[in-house]
Each structure stands twice: as C-alpha cells, then as structure tokens.
Amino acid sequence: MTDSSDVTACDGEREPDPSDSLRTFGAVVQALREHAGLSRAEFGARVQFSKHTVESVELGRRMPDDSFVEQAEGALGNTGALRKAAKHLTRGEAGLAAWFRRWARLEKVAVSLCTYECRLVPGLLQSEGYARAVFEGTIPVITDGELETLLAVRMERQRMLHERSTVPFSFIVEEHVFRRRFGDVEQVRALLDHVLEHSAPRNVTLQIVPLEAGLHTCLDGPVQLLETPERRRLAYSEGQQNGRLIAEPKEVSLLCQRYDTLRSQALNPQDSRGLLERLRGEL
C-alpha cells in the first residue's frame, strides 16, 4: 500500500500491469494449453469458460476462480501444477488505468472522499449497464474479455460505499450528466435507481448542480479529494489518457475551497434526490 510519504504530484505515471503471480500463472496455463494442441476456444469449451475468459487468465488480467483451476487441471493432464500455483496468486490491479492505480489504493484507506464530476456518472455510482456502455464506447475498441475485467473491477470498487459505512463519501454531479441518454429507457431508469440506492446510506451524500446554477468554481474540470488516516489531504484530476495525483498543500487547499464553494451552490441532498426521482418519472 502506498503511504502518504510516497505520494508525489505526477502526470501519467506508469505502474506495473497485472501482478507477477497472475502473469506467471497465465503463462503456465498458456504453455500447457499450447502443448496440448488446443486453441483458446477449444480449451474454453473443455473448461466451460469463454475463450475471452481464457485469454484474460492467460494474459494475467483476471484472477481464476476455483472452478477454472479445477477444470483446467482436468483438461491439461492433472499434474497438480495449476492447483499448487493458484495458492500463491495475488490480485494485481487489472481493470484500472495505470494513472489511476495509486489513487485507487489511497481510496481504500481514506477517511473521507469527495468527488466532483461533470462528464460522467462517478464510477462509484454507476450501474452495471451504464458502466458497460461507457466501456463499449472506448477507443481503441477493447476485447470482450477486457470489457468484462473492467466491469468487474468497477462493480467491486463500489463495495466501498457499503463496507466502509463510517467513511463519509460526498458526490457533486452536474445535472446534465444524468440527462445524457444511453441505451434504452429501461437502462436509464436502472441507472437512476442504482444512483438513488447507492446514495441512500447515511455516509453517502449526493448533490446535483442544476442546469440553472450557471457558472461556478469548478469549471476547470472533475476533481476528487480525500483525507488519509494521517489527516493529509490529497487531490486527483483526470483528463484524456492521463491522471494527476496532487499532493502540494497549497494546490490541494485551493481545490478544497472550490469544492466547498460548489457544495453551497448545488442542490441539497434531499432536493437532489427529488430531482433524480423527477427525471426517472419523466422517462
């Protein structure tokens, strides 16, 4: 885990992709499969997983579950090698952009987290259908296996809202984000239901900046703020293919001031929920 002394302001820092153990396990599976003369599709049929799942495991992007390990053992000679290797697997950070990983680790131990978003519904509040639509629209186009990995990581990350029930999570989101259509009516309705459900706990606060609010203090773009267990404040901003973790106290203080000012300009939580319910009723 990255501690606060290790945090520096940086742009687009590249970090390792999946863990070494996942890559090694995947390489062994691939070598045994190829030695058996099986394509990924043929092997997938034998182990009852899709070829995309097989690809994700072989490339170290996915943690194999017990069923995959057992089926693979049977299909590749029952040597016991995969069972033994699986005991030493550790999860990497597949499914997270390289520039976001350090922030994602900090999120897990933060004592508070604030998010302002003007582009998309924040990842911690996205429904599965909405997240899938976002990933399907990425360029370059990703494989089905990569999409499923990204989706699984995003949904797993949302568990923080419920598992860390004493940590305050604050979200400020522009109204137009929720008005942007995707998919069919049922998918939009499912998104609004998901947001209402996940913003209902007492430790989660959602405020919406209404369309008529006009110009405000956070027009420079999305920002996230957190406080570490050591009571240090950090910030994160993201753009096209890059992210920046901000540790410089003066800059973080300025972003906190902007966020606090916008909080006073946004609808209160009760009115924000009312707005979402009205949007749902208009569908």
PDB file of C-alpha atoms in Angstrom, residues 59 74 77 100 102 105 121 133 195-196 209 215 220-221:
ATOM      1  CA  LEU A  59      -2.609 -12.578 -20.008  1.00  0.00           C
ATOM      2  CA  GLY A  74      -8.514 -31.932 -15.712  1.00  0.00           C
ATOM      3  CA  GLY A  77      -3.207 -33.605 -17.534  1.00  0.00           C
ATOM      4  CA  PHE A 100      -5.477   5.796 -11.543  1.00  0.00           C
ATOM      5  CA  ARG A 102      -2.199   4.922  -6.887  1.00  0.00           C
ATOM      6  CA  ARG A 105      -5.162   2.338  -3.402  1.00  0.00           C
ATOM      7  CA  VAL A 121     -21.764   9.499 -13.502  1.00  0.00           C
ATOM      8  CA  ALA A 133     -21.974   1.298 -22.197  1.00  0.00           C
ATOM      9  CA  VAL A 195     -27.741   6.021  -8.045  1.00  0.00           C
ATOM     10  CA  LEU A 196     -30.680   6.578  -5.683  1.00  0.00           C
ATOM     11  CA  VAL A 209     -25.637  21.154  -9.665  1.00  0.00           C
ATOM     12  CA  LEU A 215     -21.067  29.296 -13.955  1.00  0.00           C
ATOM     13  CA  ASP A 220     -11.722  23.620 -14.719  1.00  0.00           C
ATOM     14  CA  GLY A 221     -12.919  20.006 -14.658  1.00  0.00           C
TER      15      GLY A 221
END
